[in-house]
mmCIF file of C-alpha atoms and ligand atoms in Angstrom:
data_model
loop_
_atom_site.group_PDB
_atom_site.id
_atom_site.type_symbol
_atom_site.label_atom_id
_atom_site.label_comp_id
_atom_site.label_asym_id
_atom_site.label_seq_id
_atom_site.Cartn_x
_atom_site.Cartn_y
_atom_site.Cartn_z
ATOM 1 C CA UNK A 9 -19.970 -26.893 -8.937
ATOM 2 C CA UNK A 10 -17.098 -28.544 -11.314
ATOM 3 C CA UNK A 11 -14.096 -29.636 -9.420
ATOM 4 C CA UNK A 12 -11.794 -28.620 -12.634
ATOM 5 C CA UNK A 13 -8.108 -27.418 -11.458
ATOM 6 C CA UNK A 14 -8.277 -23.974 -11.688
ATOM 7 C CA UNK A 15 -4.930 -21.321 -12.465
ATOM 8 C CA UNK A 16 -5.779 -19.257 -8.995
ATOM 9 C CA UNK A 17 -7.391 -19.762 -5.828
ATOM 10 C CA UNK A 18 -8.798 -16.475 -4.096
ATOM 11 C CA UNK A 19 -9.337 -16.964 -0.024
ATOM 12 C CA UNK A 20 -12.084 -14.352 1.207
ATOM 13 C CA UNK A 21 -14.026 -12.005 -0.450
ATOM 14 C CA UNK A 22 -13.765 -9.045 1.207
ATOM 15 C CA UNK A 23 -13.747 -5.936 -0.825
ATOM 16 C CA UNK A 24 -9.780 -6.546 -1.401
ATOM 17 C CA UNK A 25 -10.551 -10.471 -2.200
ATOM 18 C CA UNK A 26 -13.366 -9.748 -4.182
ATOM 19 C CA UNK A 27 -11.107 -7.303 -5.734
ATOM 20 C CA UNK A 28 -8.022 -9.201 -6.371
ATOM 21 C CA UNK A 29 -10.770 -12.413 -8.036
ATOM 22 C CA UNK A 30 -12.477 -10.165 -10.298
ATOM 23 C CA UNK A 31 -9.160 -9.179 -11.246
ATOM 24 C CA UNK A 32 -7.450 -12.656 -11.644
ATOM 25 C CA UNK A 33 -10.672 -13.662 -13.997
ATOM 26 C CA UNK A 34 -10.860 -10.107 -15.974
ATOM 27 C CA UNK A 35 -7.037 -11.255 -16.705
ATOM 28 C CA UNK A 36 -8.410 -14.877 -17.962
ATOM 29 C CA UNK A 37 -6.689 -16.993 -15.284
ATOM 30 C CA UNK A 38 -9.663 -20.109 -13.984
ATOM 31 C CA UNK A 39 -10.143 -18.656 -10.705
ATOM 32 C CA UNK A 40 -11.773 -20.715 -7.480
ATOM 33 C CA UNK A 41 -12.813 -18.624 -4.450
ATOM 34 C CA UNK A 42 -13.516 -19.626 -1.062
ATOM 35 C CA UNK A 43 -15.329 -17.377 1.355
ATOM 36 C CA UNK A 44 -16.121 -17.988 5.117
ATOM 37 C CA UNK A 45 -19.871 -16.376 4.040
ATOM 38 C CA UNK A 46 -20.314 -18.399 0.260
ATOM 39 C CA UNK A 47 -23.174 -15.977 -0.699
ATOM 40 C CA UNK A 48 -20.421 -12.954 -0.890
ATOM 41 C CA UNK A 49 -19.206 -15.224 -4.109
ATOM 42 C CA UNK A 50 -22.196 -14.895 -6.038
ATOM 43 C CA UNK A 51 -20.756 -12.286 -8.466
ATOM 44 C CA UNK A 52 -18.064 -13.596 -9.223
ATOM 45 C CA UNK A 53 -19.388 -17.689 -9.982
ATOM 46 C CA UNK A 54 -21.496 -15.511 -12.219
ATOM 47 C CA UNK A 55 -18.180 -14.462 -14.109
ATOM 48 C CA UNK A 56 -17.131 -17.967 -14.139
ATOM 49 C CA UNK A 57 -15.377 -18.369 -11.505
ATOM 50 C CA UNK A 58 -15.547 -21.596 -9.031
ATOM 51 C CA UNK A 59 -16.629 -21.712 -5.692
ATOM 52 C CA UNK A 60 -14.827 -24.061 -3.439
ATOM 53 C CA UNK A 61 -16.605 -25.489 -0.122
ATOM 54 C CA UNK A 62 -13.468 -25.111 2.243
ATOM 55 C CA UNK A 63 -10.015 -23.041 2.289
ATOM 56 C CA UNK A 64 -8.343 -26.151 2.071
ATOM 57 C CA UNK A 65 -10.196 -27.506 -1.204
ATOM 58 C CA UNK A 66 -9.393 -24.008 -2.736
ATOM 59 C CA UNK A 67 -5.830 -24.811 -2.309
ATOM 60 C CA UNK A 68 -5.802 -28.629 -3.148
ATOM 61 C CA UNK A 69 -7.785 -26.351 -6.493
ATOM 62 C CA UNK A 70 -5.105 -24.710 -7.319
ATOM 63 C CA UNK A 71 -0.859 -23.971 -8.181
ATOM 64 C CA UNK A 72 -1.067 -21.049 -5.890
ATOM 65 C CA UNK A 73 -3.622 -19.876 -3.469
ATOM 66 C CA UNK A 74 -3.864 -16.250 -2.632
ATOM 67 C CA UNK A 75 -5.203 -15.209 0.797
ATOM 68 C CA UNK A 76 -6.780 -12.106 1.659
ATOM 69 C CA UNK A 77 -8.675 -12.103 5.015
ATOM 70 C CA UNK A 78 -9.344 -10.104 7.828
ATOM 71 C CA UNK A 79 -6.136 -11.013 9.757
ATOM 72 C CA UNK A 80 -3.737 -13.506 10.335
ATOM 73 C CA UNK A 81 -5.996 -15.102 13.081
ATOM 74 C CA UNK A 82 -9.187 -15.542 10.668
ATOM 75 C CA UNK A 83 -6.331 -17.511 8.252
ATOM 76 C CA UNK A 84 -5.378 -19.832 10.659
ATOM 77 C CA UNK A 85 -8.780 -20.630 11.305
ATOM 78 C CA UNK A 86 -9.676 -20.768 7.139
ATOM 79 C CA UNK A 87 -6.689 -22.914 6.668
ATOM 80 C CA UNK A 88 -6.818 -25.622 9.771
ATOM 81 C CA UNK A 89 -6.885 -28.459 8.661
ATOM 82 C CA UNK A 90 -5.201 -27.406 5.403
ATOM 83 C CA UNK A 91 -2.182 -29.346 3.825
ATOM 84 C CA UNK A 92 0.888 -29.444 1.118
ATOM 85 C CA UNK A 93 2.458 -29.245 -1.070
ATOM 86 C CA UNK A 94 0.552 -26.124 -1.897
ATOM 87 C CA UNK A 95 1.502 -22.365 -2.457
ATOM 88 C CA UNK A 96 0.315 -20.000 -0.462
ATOM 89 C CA UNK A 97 0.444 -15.997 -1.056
ATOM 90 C CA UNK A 98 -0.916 -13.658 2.069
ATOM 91 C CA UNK A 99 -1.707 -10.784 0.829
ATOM 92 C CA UNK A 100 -3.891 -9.375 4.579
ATOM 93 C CA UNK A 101 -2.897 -7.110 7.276
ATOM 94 C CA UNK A 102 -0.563 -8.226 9.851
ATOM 95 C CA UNK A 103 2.676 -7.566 11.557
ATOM 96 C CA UNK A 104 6.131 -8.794 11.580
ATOM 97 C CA UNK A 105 5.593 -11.263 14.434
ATOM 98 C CA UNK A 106 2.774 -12.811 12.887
ATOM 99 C CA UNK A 107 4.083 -12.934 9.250
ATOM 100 C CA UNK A 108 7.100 -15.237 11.163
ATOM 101 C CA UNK A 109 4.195 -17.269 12.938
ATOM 102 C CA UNK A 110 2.551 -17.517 9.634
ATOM 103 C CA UNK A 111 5.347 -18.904 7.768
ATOM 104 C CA UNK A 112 6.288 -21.481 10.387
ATOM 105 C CA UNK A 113 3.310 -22.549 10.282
ATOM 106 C CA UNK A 114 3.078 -23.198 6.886
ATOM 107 C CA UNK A 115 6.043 -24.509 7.151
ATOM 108 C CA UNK A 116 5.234 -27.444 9.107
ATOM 109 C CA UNK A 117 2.589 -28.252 6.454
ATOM 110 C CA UNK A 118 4.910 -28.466 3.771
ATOM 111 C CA UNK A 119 3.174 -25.351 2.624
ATOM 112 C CA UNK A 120 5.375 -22.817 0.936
ATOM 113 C CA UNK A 121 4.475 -19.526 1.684
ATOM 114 C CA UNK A 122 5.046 -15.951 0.432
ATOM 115 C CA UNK A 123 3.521 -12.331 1.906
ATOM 116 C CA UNK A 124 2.701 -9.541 0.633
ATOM 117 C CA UNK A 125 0.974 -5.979 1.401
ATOM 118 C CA UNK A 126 -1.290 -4.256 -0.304
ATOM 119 C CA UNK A 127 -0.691 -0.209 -0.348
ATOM 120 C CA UNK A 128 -3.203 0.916 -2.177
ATOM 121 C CA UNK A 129 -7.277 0.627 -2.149
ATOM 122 C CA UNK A 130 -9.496 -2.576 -3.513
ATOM 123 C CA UNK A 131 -10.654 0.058 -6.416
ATOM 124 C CA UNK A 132 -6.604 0.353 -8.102
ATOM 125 C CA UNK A 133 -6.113 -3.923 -8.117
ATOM 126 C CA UNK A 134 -5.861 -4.505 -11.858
ATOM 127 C CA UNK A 135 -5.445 -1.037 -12.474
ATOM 128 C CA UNK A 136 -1.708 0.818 -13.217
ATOM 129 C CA UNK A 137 -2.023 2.382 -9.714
ATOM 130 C CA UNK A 138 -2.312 -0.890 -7.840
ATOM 131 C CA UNK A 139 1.263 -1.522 -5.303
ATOM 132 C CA UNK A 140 1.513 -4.767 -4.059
ATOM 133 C CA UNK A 141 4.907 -5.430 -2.251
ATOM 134 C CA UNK A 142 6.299 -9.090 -1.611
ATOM 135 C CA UNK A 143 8.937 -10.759 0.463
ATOM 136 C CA UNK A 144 9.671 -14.282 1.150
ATOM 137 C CA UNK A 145 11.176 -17.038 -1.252
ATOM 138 C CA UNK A 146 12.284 -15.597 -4.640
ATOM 139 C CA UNK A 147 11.000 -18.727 -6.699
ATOM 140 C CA UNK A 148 7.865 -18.297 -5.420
ATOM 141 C CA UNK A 149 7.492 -14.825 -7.108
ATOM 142 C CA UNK A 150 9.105 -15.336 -10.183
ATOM 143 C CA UNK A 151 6.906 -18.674 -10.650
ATOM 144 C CA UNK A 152 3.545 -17.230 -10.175
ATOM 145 C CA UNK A 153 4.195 -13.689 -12.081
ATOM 146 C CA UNK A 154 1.455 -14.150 -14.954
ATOM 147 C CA UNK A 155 -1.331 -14.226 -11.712
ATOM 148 C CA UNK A 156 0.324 -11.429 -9.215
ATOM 149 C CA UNK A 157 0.703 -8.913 -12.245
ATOM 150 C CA UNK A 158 -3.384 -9.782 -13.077
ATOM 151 C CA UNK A 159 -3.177 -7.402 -9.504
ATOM 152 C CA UNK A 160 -0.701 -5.587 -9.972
ATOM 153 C CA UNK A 161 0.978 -4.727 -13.026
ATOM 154 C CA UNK A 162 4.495 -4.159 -11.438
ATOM 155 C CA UNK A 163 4.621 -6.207 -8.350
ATOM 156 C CA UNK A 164 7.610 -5.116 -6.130
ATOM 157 C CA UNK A 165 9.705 -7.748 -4.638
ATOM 158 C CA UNK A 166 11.791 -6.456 -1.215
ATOM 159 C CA UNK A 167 13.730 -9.448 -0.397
ATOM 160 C CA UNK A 168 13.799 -13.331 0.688
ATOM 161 C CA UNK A 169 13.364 -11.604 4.422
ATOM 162 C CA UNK A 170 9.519 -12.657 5.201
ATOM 163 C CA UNK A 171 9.134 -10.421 6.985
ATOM 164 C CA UNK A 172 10.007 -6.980 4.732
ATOM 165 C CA UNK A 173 6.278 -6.356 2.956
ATOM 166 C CA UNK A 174 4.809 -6.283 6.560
ATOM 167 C CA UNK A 175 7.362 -4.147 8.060
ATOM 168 C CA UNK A 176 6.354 -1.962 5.140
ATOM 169 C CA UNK A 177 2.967 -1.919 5.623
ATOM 170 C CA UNK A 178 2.859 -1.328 9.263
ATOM 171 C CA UNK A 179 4.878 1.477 9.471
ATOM 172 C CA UNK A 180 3.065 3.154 5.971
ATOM 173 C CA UNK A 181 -0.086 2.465 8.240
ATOM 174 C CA UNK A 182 1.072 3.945 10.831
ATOM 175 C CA UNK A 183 2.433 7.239 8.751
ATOM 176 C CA UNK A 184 -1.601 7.154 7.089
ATOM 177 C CA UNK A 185 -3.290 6.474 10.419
ATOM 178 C CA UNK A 186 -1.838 9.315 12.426
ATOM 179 C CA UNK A 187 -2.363 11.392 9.646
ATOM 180 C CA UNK A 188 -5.532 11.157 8.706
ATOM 181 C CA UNK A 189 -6.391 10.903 12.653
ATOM 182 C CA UNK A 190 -4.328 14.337 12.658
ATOM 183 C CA UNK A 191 -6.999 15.677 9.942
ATOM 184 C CA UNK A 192 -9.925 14.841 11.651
ATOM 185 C CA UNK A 193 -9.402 16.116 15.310
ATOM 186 C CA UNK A 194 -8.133 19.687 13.077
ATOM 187 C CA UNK A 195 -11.161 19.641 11.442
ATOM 188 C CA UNK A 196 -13.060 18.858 14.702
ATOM 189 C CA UNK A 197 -10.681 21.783 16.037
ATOM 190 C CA UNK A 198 -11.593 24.066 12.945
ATOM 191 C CA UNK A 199 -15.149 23.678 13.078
ATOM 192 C CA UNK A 200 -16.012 24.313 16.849
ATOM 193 C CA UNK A 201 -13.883 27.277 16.346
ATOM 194 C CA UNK A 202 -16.338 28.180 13.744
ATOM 195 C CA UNK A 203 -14.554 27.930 10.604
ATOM 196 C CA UNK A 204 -16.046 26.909 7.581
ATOM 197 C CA UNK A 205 -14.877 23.049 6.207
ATOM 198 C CA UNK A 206 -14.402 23.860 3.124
ATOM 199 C CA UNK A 207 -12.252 27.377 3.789
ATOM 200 C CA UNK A 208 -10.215 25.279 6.315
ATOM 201 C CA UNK A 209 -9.449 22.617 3.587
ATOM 202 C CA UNK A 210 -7.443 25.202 1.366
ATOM 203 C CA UNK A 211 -5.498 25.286 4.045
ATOM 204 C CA UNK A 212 -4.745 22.054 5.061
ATOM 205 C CA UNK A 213 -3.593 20.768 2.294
ATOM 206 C CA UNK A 214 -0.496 22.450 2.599
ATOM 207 C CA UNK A 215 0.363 20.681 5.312
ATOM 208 C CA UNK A 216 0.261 17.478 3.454
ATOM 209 C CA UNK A 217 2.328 18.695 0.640
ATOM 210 C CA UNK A 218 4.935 19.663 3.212
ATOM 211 C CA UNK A 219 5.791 15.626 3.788
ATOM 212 C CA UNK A 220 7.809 14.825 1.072
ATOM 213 C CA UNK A 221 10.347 17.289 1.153
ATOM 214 C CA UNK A 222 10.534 16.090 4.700
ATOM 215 C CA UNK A 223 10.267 12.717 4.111
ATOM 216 C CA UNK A 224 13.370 12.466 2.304
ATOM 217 C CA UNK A 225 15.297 15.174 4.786
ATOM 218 C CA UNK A 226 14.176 12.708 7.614
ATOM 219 C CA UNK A 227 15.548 9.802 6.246
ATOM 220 C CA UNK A 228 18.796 11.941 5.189
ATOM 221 C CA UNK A 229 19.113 12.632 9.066
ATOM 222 C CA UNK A 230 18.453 9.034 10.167
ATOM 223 C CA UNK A 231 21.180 8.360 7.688
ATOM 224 C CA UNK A 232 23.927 10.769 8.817
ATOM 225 C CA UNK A 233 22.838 10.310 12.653
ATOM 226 C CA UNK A 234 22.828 13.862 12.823
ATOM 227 C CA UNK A 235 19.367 15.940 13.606
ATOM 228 C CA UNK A 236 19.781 19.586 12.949
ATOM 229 C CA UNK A 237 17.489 22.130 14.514
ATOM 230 C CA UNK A 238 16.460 23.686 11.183
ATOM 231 C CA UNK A 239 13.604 24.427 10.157
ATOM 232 C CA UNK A 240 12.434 23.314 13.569
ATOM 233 C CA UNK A 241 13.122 21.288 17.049
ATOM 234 C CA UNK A 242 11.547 19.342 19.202
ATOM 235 C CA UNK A 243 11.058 21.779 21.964
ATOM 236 C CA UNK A 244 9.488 24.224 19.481
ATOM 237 C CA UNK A 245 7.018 20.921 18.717
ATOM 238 C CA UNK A 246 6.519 20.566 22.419
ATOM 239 C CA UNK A 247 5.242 24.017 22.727
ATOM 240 C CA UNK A 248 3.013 23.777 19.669
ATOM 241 C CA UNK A 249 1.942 20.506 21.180
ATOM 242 C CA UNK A 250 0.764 22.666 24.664
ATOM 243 C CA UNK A 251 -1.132 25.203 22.588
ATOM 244 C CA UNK A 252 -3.236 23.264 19.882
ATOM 245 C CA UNK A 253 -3.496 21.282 23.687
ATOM 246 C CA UNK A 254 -4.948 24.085 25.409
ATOM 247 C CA UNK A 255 -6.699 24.923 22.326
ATOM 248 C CA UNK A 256 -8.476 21.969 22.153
ATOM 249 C CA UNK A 257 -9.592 22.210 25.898
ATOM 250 C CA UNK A 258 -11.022 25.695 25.250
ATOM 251 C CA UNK A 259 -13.167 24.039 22.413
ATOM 252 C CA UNK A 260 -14.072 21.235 24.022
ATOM 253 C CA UNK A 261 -12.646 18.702 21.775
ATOM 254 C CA UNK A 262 -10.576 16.093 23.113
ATOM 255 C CA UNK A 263 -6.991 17.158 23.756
ATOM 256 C CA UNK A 264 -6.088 13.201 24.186
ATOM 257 C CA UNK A 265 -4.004 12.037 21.320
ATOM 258 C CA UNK A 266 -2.294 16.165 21.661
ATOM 259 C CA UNK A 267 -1.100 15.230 25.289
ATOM 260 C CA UNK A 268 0.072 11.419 24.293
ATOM 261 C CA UNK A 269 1.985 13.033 21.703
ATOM 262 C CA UNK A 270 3.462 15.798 23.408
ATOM 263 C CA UNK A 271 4.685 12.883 25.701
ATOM 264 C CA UNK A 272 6.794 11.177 23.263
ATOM 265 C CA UNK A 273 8.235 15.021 22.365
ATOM 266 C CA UNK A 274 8.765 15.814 26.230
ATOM 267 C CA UNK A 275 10.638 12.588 26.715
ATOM 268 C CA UNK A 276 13.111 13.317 24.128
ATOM 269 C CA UNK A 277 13.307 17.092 25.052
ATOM 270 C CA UNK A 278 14.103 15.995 28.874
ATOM 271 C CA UNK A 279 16.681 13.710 27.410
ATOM 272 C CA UNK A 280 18.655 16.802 26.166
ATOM 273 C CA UNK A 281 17.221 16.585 22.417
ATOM 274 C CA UNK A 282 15.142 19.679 22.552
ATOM 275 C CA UNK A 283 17.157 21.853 20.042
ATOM 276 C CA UNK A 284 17.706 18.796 17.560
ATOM 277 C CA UNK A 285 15.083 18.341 14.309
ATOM 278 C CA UNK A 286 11.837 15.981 14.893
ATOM 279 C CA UNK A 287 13.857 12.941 13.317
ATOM 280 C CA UNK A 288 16.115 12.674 16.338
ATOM 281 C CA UNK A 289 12.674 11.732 17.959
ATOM 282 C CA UNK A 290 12.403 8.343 15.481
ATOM 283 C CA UNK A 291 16.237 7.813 16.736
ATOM 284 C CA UNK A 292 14.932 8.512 20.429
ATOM 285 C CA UNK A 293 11.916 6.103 20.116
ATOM 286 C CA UNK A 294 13.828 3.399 18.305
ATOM 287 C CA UNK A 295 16.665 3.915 21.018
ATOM 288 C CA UNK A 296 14.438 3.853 24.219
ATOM 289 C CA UNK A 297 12.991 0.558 23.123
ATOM 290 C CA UNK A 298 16.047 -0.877 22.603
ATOM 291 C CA UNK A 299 16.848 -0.006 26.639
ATOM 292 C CA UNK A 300 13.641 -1.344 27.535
HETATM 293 N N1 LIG B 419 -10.036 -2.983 1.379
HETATM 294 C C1 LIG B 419 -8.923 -2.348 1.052
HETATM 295 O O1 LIG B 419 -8.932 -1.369 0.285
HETATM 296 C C2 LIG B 419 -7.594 -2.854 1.592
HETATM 297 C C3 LIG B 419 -6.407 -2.183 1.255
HETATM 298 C C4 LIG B 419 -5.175 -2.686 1.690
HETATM 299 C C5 LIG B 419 -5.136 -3.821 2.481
HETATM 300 N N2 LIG B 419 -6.295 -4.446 2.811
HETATM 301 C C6 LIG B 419 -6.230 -5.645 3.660
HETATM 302 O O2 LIG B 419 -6.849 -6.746 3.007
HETATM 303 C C7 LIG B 419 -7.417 -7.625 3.985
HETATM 304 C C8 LIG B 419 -8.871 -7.881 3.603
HETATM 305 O O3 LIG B 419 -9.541 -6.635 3.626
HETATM 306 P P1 LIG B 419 -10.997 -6.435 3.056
HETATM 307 O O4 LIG B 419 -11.161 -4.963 2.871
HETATM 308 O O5 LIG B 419 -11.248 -7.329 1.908
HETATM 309 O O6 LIG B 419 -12.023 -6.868 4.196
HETATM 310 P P2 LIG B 419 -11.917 -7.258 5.734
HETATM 311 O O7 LIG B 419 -13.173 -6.791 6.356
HETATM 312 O O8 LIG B 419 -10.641 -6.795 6.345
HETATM 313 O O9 LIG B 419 -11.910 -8.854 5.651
HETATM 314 C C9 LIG B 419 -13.042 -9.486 5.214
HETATM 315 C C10 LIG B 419 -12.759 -10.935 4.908
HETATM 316 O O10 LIG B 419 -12.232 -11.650 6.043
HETATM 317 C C11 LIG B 419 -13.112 -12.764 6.282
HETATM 318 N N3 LIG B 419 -13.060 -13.150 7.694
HETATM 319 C C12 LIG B 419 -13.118 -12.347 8.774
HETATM 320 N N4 LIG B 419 -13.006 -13.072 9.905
HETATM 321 C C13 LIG B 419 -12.869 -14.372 9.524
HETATM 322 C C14 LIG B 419 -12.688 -15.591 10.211
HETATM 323 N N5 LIG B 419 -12.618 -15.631 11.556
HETATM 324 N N6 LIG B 419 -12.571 -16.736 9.493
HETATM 325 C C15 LIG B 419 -12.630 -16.702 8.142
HETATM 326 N N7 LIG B 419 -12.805 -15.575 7.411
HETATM 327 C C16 LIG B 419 -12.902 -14.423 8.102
HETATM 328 C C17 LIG B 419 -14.465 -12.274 5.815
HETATM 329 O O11 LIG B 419 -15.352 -13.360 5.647
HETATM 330 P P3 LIG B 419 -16.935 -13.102 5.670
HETATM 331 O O12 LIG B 419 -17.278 -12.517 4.312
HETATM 332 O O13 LIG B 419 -17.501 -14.436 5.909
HETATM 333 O O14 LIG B 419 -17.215 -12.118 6.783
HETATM 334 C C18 LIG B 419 -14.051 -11.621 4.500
HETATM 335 O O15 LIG B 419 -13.711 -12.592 3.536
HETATM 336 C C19 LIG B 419 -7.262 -6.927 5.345
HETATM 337 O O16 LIG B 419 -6.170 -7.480 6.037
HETATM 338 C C20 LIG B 419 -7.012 -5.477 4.970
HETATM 339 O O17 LIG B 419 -6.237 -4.799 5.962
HETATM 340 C C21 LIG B 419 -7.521 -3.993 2.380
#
């Protein structure tokens, strides 16, 4: 292994790290990688890129290191012992509160340190339909643009704020998670009632394309502070809640995540909500927790 300075450093090779290396090198920036599990670099040394024996070589290795591990926990533990000055870009899952942590952290090392999220499968990095999103210090972005546009050809700065790309990503997450859950316990619901999969499918993608439309109407409402009742309410969702509830019990299938849900609805429907449009219940959720 040469100890040559290198343009990039890659920390973990994960399918996203792997990813974002093979991209840096396909772009022709000297890339060194450091993986907890060294094997996983194999493909890539035999692309020419460097393997580094710690997370903290990897960044002595390079002008900027990027970082793109399991979670915000498996970084501390890469980077203990690590030092500045350095440049470190976290590109891994993890919420607000940790992102802060992170960045003090760093910090205290003399470390300067910029986040990011990653919206879009390991597949799309180099590719026009990669979206990265960054926050933290400006320079930081504008000095290392030749090696974050090897991932993304249009990376999206949202702000000095370190805390903005996570924000973003949780709540995206949290849009794709409950979606996606929502697809599989219909399909569950679908099948045991019979249907065919594929007949079912024609069908619920129109559901999907309805989000959009109310996407933007939602955020319209949240805007205004007004919630009207068209083309639906909350106690209208409450009772659609009961039935795909009682529904599910019929079936069989696990009416759990139906009840939880219908929960949140009830709450804001006791609260005197039940004739206003579903994004009074953001307002309601975002309210209650500020009376916690
Ligand atoms: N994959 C995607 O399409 C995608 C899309 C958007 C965002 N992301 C985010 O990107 C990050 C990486 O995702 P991924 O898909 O590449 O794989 P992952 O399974 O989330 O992470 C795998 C990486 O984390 C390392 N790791 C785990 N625990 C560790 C520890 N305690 N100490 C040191 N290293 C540790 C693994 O090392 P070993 O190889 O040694 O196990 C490997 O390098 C995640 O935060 C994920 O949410 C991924």
């Amino acid at each position: 292994m040469n100890d040559e300075p290198c343009a990039v450093a890659v920390l973990g090779l994960g399918p996203m790290g792997r990813a974002l290396a093979g991209a840096a090198l396909a772009a022709g920036h000297a890339t060194v990688v450091w993986n907890r599990t060294p094997q996983r670099a194999h493909p890539l040394l035999d692309r020419g890129a460097a393997l580094a024996p710690s997370a903290a070589e990897a960044l002595r290795r390079a002008p900027v290191a990027i970082c793109c591990l399991l979670d915000y926990g498996a970084v501390r533990s890469a980077l203990d012992g690590a030092e500045g000055p350095a440049v470190l870009v976290n590109l891994g899952s993890g919420h607000s509160g940790e992102v802060r942590g992170m960045a003090g952290w760093a910090a205290a090392r003399g470390i300067e340190y910029l986040d990011g999220a990653i919206l879009t499968p390991a597949p799309t990095i180099g590719t026009p339909a990669a979206t990265i999103l960054y926050s933290g210090p400006r320079p930081i972005f504008d000095a290392h643009q030749a090696v974050l546009r090897a991932f993304a050809a249009d990376p999206l700065f949202l702000g000095e704020e370190v805390t903005t790309a996570a924000a973003y990503e949780m709540a995206l997450l949290d849009l794709f998670v409950m979606s996606t859950g929502g697809l599989a316990h219909a399909f569950a619901l679908a099948t045991a009632a019979g249907l065919d999969p594929a007949a079912f499918a024609r069908f619920a993608g129109g559901i999907g394309a309805l989000l959009p439309e109310m996407a933007h109407r939602y955020a319209g409402n949240l805007a205004a502070g007004t919630f009207p009742g068209q083309p639906s309410t909350l106690g209208s969702a409450s009772a659609a809640l009961a039935h795909v509830a009682a529904a599910s019990a019929d079936l069989g299938v696990d009416a759990g995540p139906l009840h939880a849900l219908r929960a949140l609805f009830d709450r804001a429907v006791v609260a005197g909500h039940g004739g206003e449009g579903y994004a009074r219940l953001a307002r309601f959720l975002t309210d209650e927790r500020t009376h916690r």
